[in-house]
Amino acid sequence: MNQATVIDGVAVSNKLRHEVSTRAAELLNKGVVPGLAVVLVGDDPASAVYVRNKVKACEQHGLRSTLDRLPAETTEGDLLNRIAELNADATVHGILVQLPLPKHIDSHKVIEAISAEKDVDGFHVANAGALMTGSARFKPCTPYGVMKLLEAYNIPVSGKQAVVIGRSNIVGKPMALLLLEAGATVTICHSKTADLAAHTRNADIVVAAVGKRKVLTGAMVKPGATVIDVGMNKTDEGKLCGDIDFPSVVEVAGYATPVPGGVGPMTITMLLVNTLESAELFAAQNEK
Ligand code: GUN
């Protein structure tokens, strides 16, 4: 059996990031610097790394970014006040509040407080609703990145069977909607699914987004299928790993994404794209 083609998320990302740099330079000629405001509450080490990478990517591609690092004891009221300031700041085109938030803060309330026009994560109900009705303004970055990977490798979606494992608001649900929009027949599996393998064995595309190691092994994959791994877990030795058992999956699948180097770089790239597009819209509205 041939081994799967390993999808190179870094290469696809670099190509898209190059386009971001070009478009950011064009905006600069019009006097607009795309601006992303990132807010991190508390000191979760993984979130600190993600946020640092987001800020760094902005700097590398002609976007301006600010990072508010607020203490874990920050009150919900203080956070909402900060969001109100960022909503009113004309130099900010995108606002991202890193999740998860400390338990004493209602994350739904916080997400709804972000102006839908600046919600580059695409988590606000107005944007989630727009995505559901097929007129998305900002697509959530990770599922959007997955769609871009499928597109880059000319992997057909329309008419195919797709299985999404995971039902989070950040990945699973929007992923299912984007695949549906692209013409796939979509099944969402999750922790209560009785027989996961019965679903995945019939799937042409499987997206694993549960945050648990080895939820998908080669024996659960249809030969030639495309397997996308959104997981970000740690092995017992502390190494980064995904949700799938990569060595056994590559023996069966037609395409597979590695961790690291698959979906991860795409998430940040699509954040840059969403922020840039928000700034482009802002510039167009102010030209009139
Ligand atoms: N935490 C994990 N992924 C994400 C993401 O895409 N956006 C935000 N804001 N927080 C996250």
Short mmCIF file of N, CA and C in Angstrom, two decimals, residues 98-277:
data_model
loop_
_atom_site.label_atom_id
_atom_site.label_comp_id
_atom_site.label_asym_id
_atom_site.label_seq_id
_atom_site.Cartn_x
_atom_site.Cartn_y
_atom_site.Cartn_z
N GLN A 98 -8.16 35.65 23.64
CA GLN A 98 -7.74 34.25 23.64
C GLN A 98 -8.59 33.43 24.61
N LEU A 99 -9.05 32.29 24.15
CA LEU A 99 -9.84 31.37 24.96
C LEU A 99 -8.96 30.17 25.34
N PRO A 100 -9.18 29.50 26.44
CA PRO A 100 -10.26 29.73 27.40
C PRO A 100 -9.96 30.91 28.33
N LEU A 101 -11.04 31.50 28.85
CA LEU A 101 -10.92 32.57 29.83
C LEU A 101 -11.01 31.96 31.24
N PRO A 102 -10.49 32.67 32.26
CA PRO A 102 -10.65 32.15 33.63
C PRO A 102 -12.13 31.91 33.94
N LYS A 103 -12.37 30.96 34.83
CA LYS A 103 -13.75 30.48 35.08
C LYS A 103 -14.73 31.56 35.55
N HIS A 104 -14.22 32.59 36.23
CA HIS A 104 -15.15 33.61 36.78
C HIS A 104 -15.63 34.58 35.68
N ILE A 105 -15.12 34.40 34.46
CA ILE A 105 -15.54 35.30 33.37
C ILE A 105 -16.42 34.51 32.39
N ASP A 106 -17.56 35.10 32.03
CA ASP A 106 -18.50 34.45 31.10
C ASP A 106 -18.02 34.70 29.67
N SER A 107 -17.47 33.66 29.05
CA SER A 107 -16.85 33.88 27.73
C SER A 107 -17.89 34.24 26.66
N HIS A 108 -19.13 33.75 26.82
CA HIS A 108 -20.18 34.12 25.85
C HIS A 108 -20.41 35.63 25.87
N LYS A 109 -20.49 36.17 27.09
CA LYS A 109 -20.72 37.60 27.26
C LYS A 109 -19.57 38.39 26.63
N VAL A 110 -18.36 37.90 26.83
CA VAL A 110 -17.17 38.60 26.31
C VAL A 110 -17.17 38.57 24.79
N ILE A 111 -17.45 37.41 24.21
CA ILE A 111 -17.46 37.30 22.74
C ILE A 111 -18.53 38.20 22.14
N GLU A 112 -19.69 38.24 22.79
CA GLU A 112 -20.78 39.08 22.27
C GLU A 112 -20.47 40.57 22.41
N ALA A 113 -19.54 40.92 23.32
CA ALA A 113 -19.19 42.33 23.52
C ALA A 113 -18.26 42.84 22.42
N ILE A 114 -17.58 41.92 21.75
CA ILE A 114 -16.67 42.32 20.66
C ILE A 114 -17.53 42.77 19.48
N SER A 115 -17.20 43.90 18.89
CA SER A 115 -17.94 44.36 17.71
C SER A 115 -17.88 43.27 16.63
N ALA A 116 -19.04 42.90 16.08
CA ALA A 116 -19.06 41.82 15.07
C ALA A 116 -18.18 42.17 13.87
N GLU A 117 -18.02 43.47 13.61
CA GLU A 117 -17.18 43.93 12.48
C GLU A 117 -15.70 43.71 12.75
N LYS A 118 -15.34 43.51 14.03
CA LYS A 118 -13.92 43.32 14.39
C LYS A 118 -13.64 41.91 14.90
N ASP A 119 -14.65 41.05 14.87
CA ASP A 119 -14.55 39.70 15.44
C ASP A 119 -13.86 38.76 14.43
N VAL A 120 -12.54 38.93 14.32
CA VAL A 120 -11.78 38.16 13.31
C VAL A 120 -11.70 36.67 13.62
N ASP A 121 -12.09 36.27 14.83
CA ASP A 121 -12.21 34.84 15.16
C ASP A 121 -13.48 34.24 14.56
N GLY A 122 -14.46 35.10 14.28
CA GLY A 122 -15.74 34.62 13.75
C GLY A 122 -16.60 33.92 14.79
N PHE A 123 -16.42 34.27 16.08
CA PHE A 123 -17.14 33.56 17.15
C PHE A 123 -18.42 34.26 17.58
N HIS A 124 -18.57 35.54 17.28
CA HIS A 124 -19.76 36.31 17.67
C HIS A 124 -21.01 35.65 17.06
N VAL A 125 -22.14 35.68 17.77
CA VAL A 125 -23.35 35.02 17.23
C VAL A 125 -23.74 35.57 15.86
N ALA A 126 -23.50 36.86 15.64
CA ALA A 126 -23.84 37.44 14.33
C ALA A 126 -22.99 36.78 13.23
N ASN A 127 -21.72 36.53 13.54
CA ASN A 127 -20.85 35.89 12.54
C ASN A 127 -21.11 34.39 12.43
N ALA A 128 -21.42 33.76 13.57
CA ALA A 128 -21.75 32.33 13.54
C ALA A 128 -23.05 32.13 12.74
N GLY A 129 -24.00 33.05 12.93
CA GLY A 129 -25.28 32.98 12.20
C GLY A 129 -25.07 33.22 10.71
N ALA A 130 -24.21 34.19 10.39
CA ALA A 130 -23.92 34.48 8.98
C ALA A 130 -23.27 33.27 8.32
N LEU A 131 -22.38 32.60 9.05
CA LEU A 131 -21.73 31.39 8.52
C LEU A 131 -22.78 30.32 8.24
N MET A 132 -23.71 30.18 9.18
CA MET A 132 -24.74 29.14 9.05
C MET A 132 -25.67 29.41 7.86
N THR A 133 -25.90 30.68 7.58
CA THR A 133 -26.81 31.00 6.47
C THR A 133 -26.06 31.19 5.16
N GLY A 134 -24.77 30.88 5.17
CA GLY A 134 -24.01 30.87 3.91
C GLY A 134 -23.50 32.23 3.47
N SER A 135 -23.45 33.21 4.41
CA SER A 135 -22.93 34.52 4.03
C SER A 135 -21.91 35.01 5.05
N ALA A 136 -20.93 34.15 5.32
CA ALA A 136 -19.97 34.45 6.38
C ALA A 136 -19.17 35.71 6.11
N ARG A 137 -18.97 36.49 7.16
CA ARG A 137 -18.10 37.67 7.06
C ARG A 137 -16.68 37.22 7.48
N PHE A 138 -16.55 36.66 8.68
CA PHE A 138 -15.28 36.10 9.13
C PHE A 138 -15.50 34.62 9.41
N LYS A 139 -14.76 33.77 8.70
CA LYS A 139 -14.86 32.34 8.98
C LYS A 139 -13.89 32.03 10.11
N PRO A 140 -14.28 31.21 11.10
CA PRO A 140 -13.35 30.85 12.16
C PRO A 140 -12.05 30.28 11.58
N CYS A 141 -10.93 30.75 12.14
CA CYS A 141 -9.62 30.57 11.49
C CYS A 141 -9.20 29.12 11.25
N THR A 142 -9.42 28.25 12.24
CA THR A 142 -8.93 26.87 12.06
C THR A 142 -9.72 26.14 10.96
N PRO A 143 -11.07 26.11 11.02
CA PRO A 143 -11.78 25.45 9.93
C PRO A 143 -11.57 26.11 8.56
N TYR A 144 -11.42 27.43 8.57
CA TYR A 144 -11.13 28.14 7.31
C TYR A 144 -9.79 27.66 6.75
N GLY A 145 -8.81 27.50 7.64
CA GLY A 145 -7.49 27.00 7.23
C GLY A 145 -7.57 25.59 6.67
N VAL A 146 -8.41 24.76 7.28
CA VAL A 146 -8.57 23.38 6.78
C VAL A 146 -9.13 23.41 5.34
N MET A 147 -10.13 24.26 5.10
CA MET A 147 -10.70 24.36 3.76
C MET A 147 -9.64 24.80 2.75
N LYS A 148 -8.76 25.72 3.17
CA LYS A 148 -7.68 26.19 2.29
C LYS A 148 -6.68 25.07 1.99
N LEU A 149 -6.44 24.19 2.95
CA LEU A 149 -5.54 23.05 2.71
C LEU A 149 -6.15 22.10 1.68
N LEU A 150 -7.45 21.82 1.84
CA LEU A 150 -8.13 20.92 0.89
C LEU A 150 -8.06 21.52 -0.52
N GLU A 151 -8.29 22.83 -0.59
CA GLU A 151 -8.26 23.54 -1.87
C GLU A 151 -6.86 23.48 -2.49
N ALA A 152 -5.84 23.70 -1.66
CA ALA A 152 -4.46 23.74 -2.16
C ALA A 152 -4.04 22.40 -2.76
N TYR A 153 -4.59 21.31 -2.22
CA TYR A 153 -4.23 19.98 -2.72
C TYR A 153 -5.29 19.42 -3.68
N ASN A 154 -6.20 20.30 -4.13
CA ASN A 154 -7.25 19.90 -5.07
C ASN A 154 -8.03 18.67 -4.60
N ILE A 155 -8.30 18.61 -3.33
CA ILE A 155 -9.05 17.48 -2.78
C ILE A 155 -10.54 17.80 -2.92
N PRO A 156 -11.28 16.99 -3.68
CA PRO A 156 -12.69 17.31 -3.89
C PRO A 156 -13.51 17.16 -2.60
N VAL A 157 -14.45 18.05 -2.44
CA VAL A 157 -15.32 18.04 -1.25
C VAL A 157 -16.78 17.78 -1.65
N SER A 158 -17.19 18.40 -2.75
CA SER A 158 -18.58 18.29 -3.18
C SER A 158 -18.95 16.84 -3.47
N GLY A 159 -20.04 16.40 -2.88
CA GLY A 159 -20.53 15.03 -3.11
C GLY A 159 -19.82 13.99 -2.27
N LYS A 160 -18.85 14.41 -1.45
CA LYS A 160 -18.08 13.45 -0.64
C LYS A 160 -18.68 13.30 0.76
N GLN A 161 -18.32 12.19 1.38
CA GLN A 161 -18.74 11.94 2.77
C GLN A 161 -17.68 12.52 3.68
N ALA A 162 -18.08 13.41 4.57
CA ALA A 162 -17.12 13.99 5.52
C ALA A 162 -17.55 13.70 6.95
N VAL A 163 -16.59 13.36 7.78
CA VAL A 163 -16.86 13.16 9.21
C VAL A 163 -16.00 14.13 10.01
N VAL A 164 -16.66 14.91 10.85
CA VAL A 164 -15.95 15.81 11.76
C VAL A 164 -16.03 15.18 13.14
N ILE A 165 -14.89 14.97 13.78
CA ILE A 165 -14.91 14.42 15.14
C ILE A 165 -14.66 15.59 16.08
N GLY A 166 -15.68 15.94 16.86
CA GLY A 166 -15.61 17.09 17.76
C GLY A 166 -16.71 18.07 17.42
N ARG A 167 -17.28 18.67 18.45
CA ARG A 167 -18.43 19.57 18.22
C ARG A 167 -18.25 20.92 18.92
N SER A 168 -16.99 21.38 19.00
CA SER A 168 -16.74 22.67 19.67
C SER A 168 -17.23 23.83 18.80
N ASN A 169 -17.47 24.97 19.47
CA ASN A 169 -17.86 26.17 18.73
C ASN A 169 -16.69 26.71 17.91
N ILE A 170 -15.46 26.43 18.36
CA ILE A 170 -14.27 26.99 17.70
C ILE A 170 -13.93 26.21 16.43
N VAL A 171 -14.05 24.88 16.50
CA VAL A 171 -13.64 24.07 15.34
C VAL A 171 -14.76 23.18 14.81
N GLY A 172 -15.26 22.24 15.62
CA GLY A 172 -16.15 21.19 15.11
C GLY A 172 -17.37 21.72 14.37
N LYS A 173 -18.14 22.60 15.05
CA LYS A 173 -19.38 23.07 14.42
C LYS A 173 -19.12 23.92 13.18
N PRO A 174 -18.24 24.94 13.24
CA PRO A 174 -17.99 25.70 12.00
C PRO A 174 -17.36 24.86 10.90
N MET A 175 -16.54 23.87 11.27
CA MET A 175 -15.93 22.99 10.27
C MET A 175 -17.02 22.25 9.50
N ALA A 176 -17.99 21.72 10.24
CA ALA A 176 -19.09 20.98 9.61
C ALA A 176 -19.86 21.89 8.66
N LEU A 177 -20.07 23.14 9.07
CA LEU A 177 -20.83 24.08 8.22
C LEU A 177 -20.07 24.41 6.94
N LEU A 178 -18.76 24.59 7.05
CA LEU A 178 -17.97 24.92 5.85
C LEU A 178 -17.93 23.74 4.88
N LEU A 179 -17.82 22.53 5.42
CA LEU A 179 -17.82 21.34 4.55
C LEU A 179 -19.19 21.16 3.89
N LEU A 180 -20.23 21.44 4.66
CA LEU A 180 -21.60 21.35 4.14
C LEU A 180 -21.79 22.36 3.00
N GLU A 181 -21.34 23.57 3.25
CA GLU A 181 -21.42 24.66 2.26
C GLU A 181 -20.69 24.26 0.96
N ALA A 182 -19.61 23.51 1.13
CA ALA A 182 -18.81 23.08 -0.03
C ALA A 182 -19.39 21.83 -0.70
N GLY A 183 -20.52 21.34 -0.20
CA GLY A 183 -21.22 20.25 -0.89
C GLY A 183 -20.98 18.86 -0.34
N ALA A 184 -20.32 18.77 0.82
CA ALA A 184 -20.10 17.44 1.40
C ALA A 184 -21.35 16.97 2.15
N THR A 185 -21.47 15.67 2.32
CA THR A 185 -22.47 15.10 3.22
C THR A 185 -21.76 14.93 4.56
N VAL A 186 -22.21 15.66 5.57
CA VAL A 186 -21.41 15.80 6.79
C VAL A 186 -22.02 15.08 7.99
N THR A 187 -21.19 14.36 8.69
CA THR A 187 -21.59 13.74 9.96
C THR A 187 -20.70 14.33 11.05
N ILE A 188 -21.32 14.75 12.16
CA ILE A 188 -20.52 15.22 13.30
C ILE A 188 -20.53 14.13 14.37
N CYS A 189 -19.34 13.65 14.70
CA CYS A 189 -19.21 12.65 15.77
C CYS A 189 -18.60 13.34 16.99
N HIS A 190 -18.84 12.75 18.16
CA HIS A 190 -18.33 13.36 19.39
C HIS A 190 -18.23 12.30 20.48
N SER A 191 -17.99 12.76 21.70
CA SER A 191 -17.70 11.80 22.79
C SER A 191 -18.85 10.83 23.06
N LYS A 192 -20.08 11.19 22.66
CA LYS A 192 -21.22 10.30 22.91
C LYS A 192 -21.53 9.40 21.70
N THR A 193 -20.77 9.55 20.63
CA THR A 193 -21.03 8.73 19.44
C THR A 193 -20.76 7.26 19.78
N ALA A 194 -21.72 6.40 19.43
CA ALA A 194 -21.65 5.00 19.87
C ALA A 194 -20.52 4.24 19.16
N ASP A 195 -20.43 4.38 17.86
CA ASP A 195 -19.43 3.59 17.12
C ASP A 195 -18.72 4.50 16.13
N LEU A 196 -17.68 5.17 16.62
CA LEU A 196 -16.97 6.17 15.80
C LEU A 196 -16.43 5.54 14.51
N ALA A 197 -15.82 4.37 14.63
CA ALA A 197 -15.19 3.74 13.47
C ALA A 197 -16.19 3.45 12.36
N ALA A 198 -17.43 3.12 12.74
CA ALA A 198 -18.46 2.83 11.72
C ALA A 198 -18.68 4.05 10.85
N HIS A 199 -18.54 5.23 11.43
CA HIS A 199 -18.70 6.48 10.66
C HIS A 199 -17.44 6.79 9.85
N THR A 200 -16.29 6.74 10.53
CA THR A 200 -15.06 7.18 9.86
C THR A 200 -14.67 6.23 8.71
N ARG A 201 -15.01 4.94 8.83
CA ARG A 201 -14.64 3.99 7.76
C ARG A 201 -15.36 4.27 6.44
N ASN A 202 -16.46 5.02 6.51
CA ASN A 202 -17.18 5.38 5.27
C ASN A 202 -16.81 6.76 4.76
N ALA A 203 -15.92 7.46 5.47
CA ALA A 203 -15.68 8.88 5.15
C ALA A 203 -14.56 9.07 4.13
N ASP A 204 -14.80 9.99 3.19
CA ASP A 204 -13.75 10.39 2.25
C ASP A 204 -12.84 11.43 2.89
N ILE A 205 -13.42 12.20 3.81
CA ILE A 205 -12.65 13.23 4.54
C ILE A 205 -12.97 13.08 6.02
N VAL A 206 -11.93 13.00 6.84
CA VAL A 206 -12.13 12.98 8.30
C VAL A 206 -11.36 14.16 8.89
N VAL A 207 -12.03 14.95 9.71
CA VAL A 207 -11.35 16.02 10.44
C VAL A 207 -11.44 15.69 11.92
N ALA A 208 -10.29 15.49 12.54
CA ALA A 208 -10.26 15.14 13.96
C ALA A 208 -9.96 16.39 14.77
N ALA A 209 -10.90 16.76 15.63
CA ALA A 209 -10.76 17.99 16.42
C ALA A 209 -11.35 17.77 17.80
N VAL A 210 -10.72 16.89 18.57
CA VAL A 210 -11.24 16.57 19.89
C VAL A 210 -10.30 16.94 21.03
N GLY A 211 -9.01 17.03 20.74
CA GLY A 211 -8.06 17.32 21.81
C GLY A 211 -7.74 16.09 22.64
N LYS A 212 -7.69 14.94 21.96
CA LYS A 212 -7.36 13.68 22.64
C LYS A 212 -6.48 12.86 21.70
N ARG A 213 -5.43 12.26 22.24
CA ARG A 213 -4.52 11.51 21.39
C ARG A 213 -5.15 10.23 20.82
N LYS A 214 -4.76 9.87 19.63
CA LYS A 214 -5.08 8.58 19.01
C LYS A 214 -6.57 8.26 18.94
N VAL A 215 -7.41 9.28 18.70
CA VAL A 215 -8.84 9.01 18.54
C VAL A 215 -9.11 8.32 17.20
N LEU A 216 -8.16 8.46 16.29
CA LEU A 216 -8.34 7.85 14.97
C LEU A 216 -7.08 7.06 14.62
N THR A 217 -7.27 5.78 14.31
CA THR A 217 -6.13 4.95 13.90
C THR A 217 -6.35 4.51 12.45
N GLY A 218 -5.32 3.96 11.85
CA GLY A 218 -5.41 3.53 10.45
C GLY A 218 -6.57 2.56 10.22
N ALA A 219 -6.84 1.70 11.18
CA ALA A 219 -7.90 0.69 11.03
C ALA A 219 -9.28 1.34 10.92
N MET A 220 -9.38 2.61 11.29
CA MET A 220 -10.69 3.31 11.27
C MET A 220 -10.84 4.16 10.01
N VAL A 221 -9.85 4.10 9.11
CA VAL A 221 -9.83 5.00 7.94
C VAL A 221 -10.09 4.22 6.66
N LYS A 222 -10.89 4.82 5.79
CA LYS A 222 -11.15 4.22 4.47
C LYS A 222 -9.89 4.40 3.59
N PRO A 223 -9.47 3.37 2.87
CA PRO A 223 -8.27 3.54 2.04
C PRO A 223 -8.41 4.72 1.07
N GLY A 224 -7.38 5.56 1.05
CA GLY A 224 -7.38 6.71 0.14
C GLY A 224 -8.03 7.96 0.69
N ALA A 225 -8.62 7.88 1.88
CA ALA A 225 -9.31 9.05 2.45
C ALA A 225 -8.33 10.16 2.82
N THR A 226 -8.89 11.36 3.00
CA THR A 226 -8.10 12.50 3.47
C THR A 226 -8.34 12.67 4.96
N VAL A 227 -7.27 12.73 5.72
CA VAL A 227 -7.39 12.85 7.18
C VAL A 227 -6.70 14.13 7.65
N ILE A 228 -7.49 14.99 8.29
CA ILE A 228 -7.00 16.28 8.76
C ILE A 228 -6.98 16.27 10.28
N ASP A 229 -5.83 16.59 10.83
CA ASP A 229 -5.64 16.51 12.29
C ASP A 229 -5.53 17.91 12.89
N VAL A 230 -6.56 18.29 13.64
CA VAL A 230 -6.59 19.63 14.25
C VAL A 230 -6.04 19.59 15.69
N GLY A 231 -5.76 18.41 16.19
CA GLY A 231 -5.36 18.26 17.60
C GLY A 231 -4.04 18.91 17.94
N MET A 232 -3.95 19.37 19.18
CA MET A 232 -2.70 19.92 19.73
C MET A 232 -2.55 19.34 21.12
N ASN A 233 -1.93 18.17 21.19
CA ASN A 233 -1.78 17.50 22.49
C ASN A 233 -0.30 17.30 22.77
N LYS A 234 -0.03 16.78 23.94
CA LYS A 234 1.36 16.47 24.31
C LYS A 234 1.49 14.97 24.53
N THR A 235 2.62 14.38 24.07
CA THR A 235 2.89 12.98 24.37
C THR A 235 3.36 12.91 25.82
N ASP A 236 3.52 11.68 26.34
CA ASP A 236 4.01 11.52 27.72
C ASP A 236 5.38 12.16 27.88
N GLU A 237 6.13 12.24 26.76
CA GLU A 237 7.47 12.85 26.82
C GLU A 237 7.42 14.36 26.64
N GLY A 238 6.20 14.90 26.48
CA GLY A 238 6.06 16.36 26.37
C GLY A 238 6.18 16.88 24.95
N LYS A 239 6.19 15.97 23.95
CA LYS A 239 6.28 16.42 22.55
C LYS A 239 4.87 16.73 22.02
N LEU A 240 4.81 17.73 21.09
CA LEU A 240 3.52 18.09 20.50
C LEU A 240 3.01 16.94 19.63
N CYS A 241 1.74 16.59 19.77
CA CYS A 241 1.15 15.58 18.89
C CYS A 241 -0.32 15.90 18.67
N GLY A 242 -0.89 15.29 17.64
CA GLY A 242 -2.27 15.58 17.28
C GLY A 242 -3.26 14.59 17.86
N ASP A 243 -4.42 14.49 17.20
CA ASP A 243 -5.49 13.60 17.64
C ASP A 243 -5.41 12.23 16.97
N ILE A 244 -4.66 12.15 15.87
CA ILE A 244 -4.66 10.87 15.13
C ILE A 244 -3.38 10.09 15.39
N ASP A 245 -3.47 8.80 15.17
CA ASP A 245 -2.28 7.96 15.26
C ASP A 245 -1.61 8.01 13.89
N PHE A 246 -0.75 9.01 13.72
CA PHE A 246 -0.21 9.33 12.40
C PHE A 246 0.47 8.12 11.70
N PRO A 247 1.34 7.36 12.38
CA PRO A 247 2.02 6.26 11.68
C PRO A 247 1.06 5.25 11.06
N SER A 248 -0.02 4.91 11.76
CA SER A 248 -0.95 3.92 11.18
C SER A 248 -1.87 4.57 10.14
N VAL A 249 -2.22 5.83 10.34
CA VAL A 249 -3.12 6.52 9.39
C VAL A 249 -2.44 6.70 8.03
N VAL A 250 -1.15 7.08 8.02
CA VAL A 250 -0.48 7.31 6.72
C VAL A 250 -0.36 6.04 5.89
N GLU A 251 -0.47 4.90 6.53
CA GLU A 251 -0.41 3.62 5.79
C GLU A 251 -1.69 3.38 4.97
N VAL A 252 -2.78 4.05 5.34
CA VAL A 252 -4.09 3.78 4.74
C VAL A 252 -4.63 4.98 3.96
N ALA A 253 -4.42 6.19 4.51
CA ALA A 253 -5.02 7.40 3.93
C ALA A 253 -4.37 7.77 2.60
N GLY A 254 -5.09 8.63 1.85
CA GLY A 254 -4.52 9.18 0.61
C GLY A 254 -3.76 10.46 0.90
N TYR A 255 -4.31 11.25 1.84
CA TYR A 255 -3.68 12.49 2.30
C TYR A 255 -3.81 12.56 3.81
N ALA A 256 -2.80 13.13 4.46
CA ALA A 256 -2.89 13.32 5.92
C ALA A 256 -2.09 14.54 6.32
N THR A 257 -2.57 15.23 7.36
CA THR A 257 -1.80 16.38 7.86
C THR A 257 -0.98 15.95 9.07
N PRO A 258 0.26 16.42 9.15
CA PRO A 258 1.09 16.11 10.33
C PRO A 258 0.84 17.10 11.45
N VAL A 259 1.29 16.79 12.64
CA VAL A 259 1.33 17.74 13.77
C VAL A 259 2.72 17.61 14.37
N PRO A 260 3.53 18.64 14.39
CA PRO A 260 3.24 19.99 13.87
C PRO A 260 3.40 20.08 12.35
N GLY A 261 3.06 21.22 11.79
CA GLY A 261 3.32 21.48 10.36
C GLY A 261 2.14 21.23 9.45
N GLY A 262 0.96 20.99 10.05
CA GLY A 262 -0.24 20.78 9.23
C GLY A 262 -1.19 21.95 9.37
N VAL A 263 -2.21 21.74 10.21
CA VAL A 263 -3.25 22.76 10.38
C VAL A 263 -2.75 23.97 11.19
N GLY A 264 -1.87 23.73 12.16
CA GLY A 264 -1.41 24.77 13.09
C GLY A 264 -1.04 26.09 12.41
N PRO A 265 -0.08 26.06 11.45
CA PRO A 265 0.32 27.32 10.81
C PRO A 265 -0.82 27.99 10.04
N MET A 266 -1.78 27.19 9.59
CA MET A 266 -2.91 27.74 8.82
C MET A 266 -3.83 28.59 9.71
N THR A 267 -3.98 28.19 10.97
CA THR A 267 -4.87 28.93 11.88
C THR A 267 -4.41 30.39 11.99
N ILE A 268 -3.12 30.57 12.21
CA ILE A 268 -2.60 31.94 12.35
C ILE A 268 -2.68 32.66 11.01
N THR A 269 -2.41 31.95 9.93
CA THR A 269 -2.48 32.57 8.60
C THR A 269 -3.88 33.11 8.32
N MET A 270 -4.90 32.35 8.66
CA MET A 270 -6.27 32.80 8.38
C MET A 270 -6.68 33.95 9.30
N LEU A 271 -6.04 34.02 10.47
CA LEU A 271 -6.26 35.18 11.34
C LEU A 271 -5.70 36.44 10.67
N LEU A 272 -4.53 36.30 10.05
CA LEU A 272 -3.95 37.43 9.32
C LEU A 272 -4.87 37.83 8.17
N VAL A 273 -5.38 36.83 7.44
CA VAL A 273 -6.27 37.10 6.30
C VAL A 273 -7.53 37.83 6.77
N ASN A 274 -8.14 37.33 7.85
CA ASN A 274 -9.38 37.97 8.34
C ASN A 274 -9.12 39.41 8.79
N THR A 275 -8.00 39.62 9.47
CA THR A 275 -7.68 40.98 9.95
C THR A 275 -7.42 41.91 8.76
N LEU A 276 -6.68 41.40 7.79
CA LEU A 276 -6.39 42.18 6.59
C LEU A 276 -7.69 42.55 5.87
N GLU A 277 -8.59 41.57 5.73
CA GLU A 277 -9.85 41.83 5.01
C GLU A 277 -10.72 42.83 5.77
#
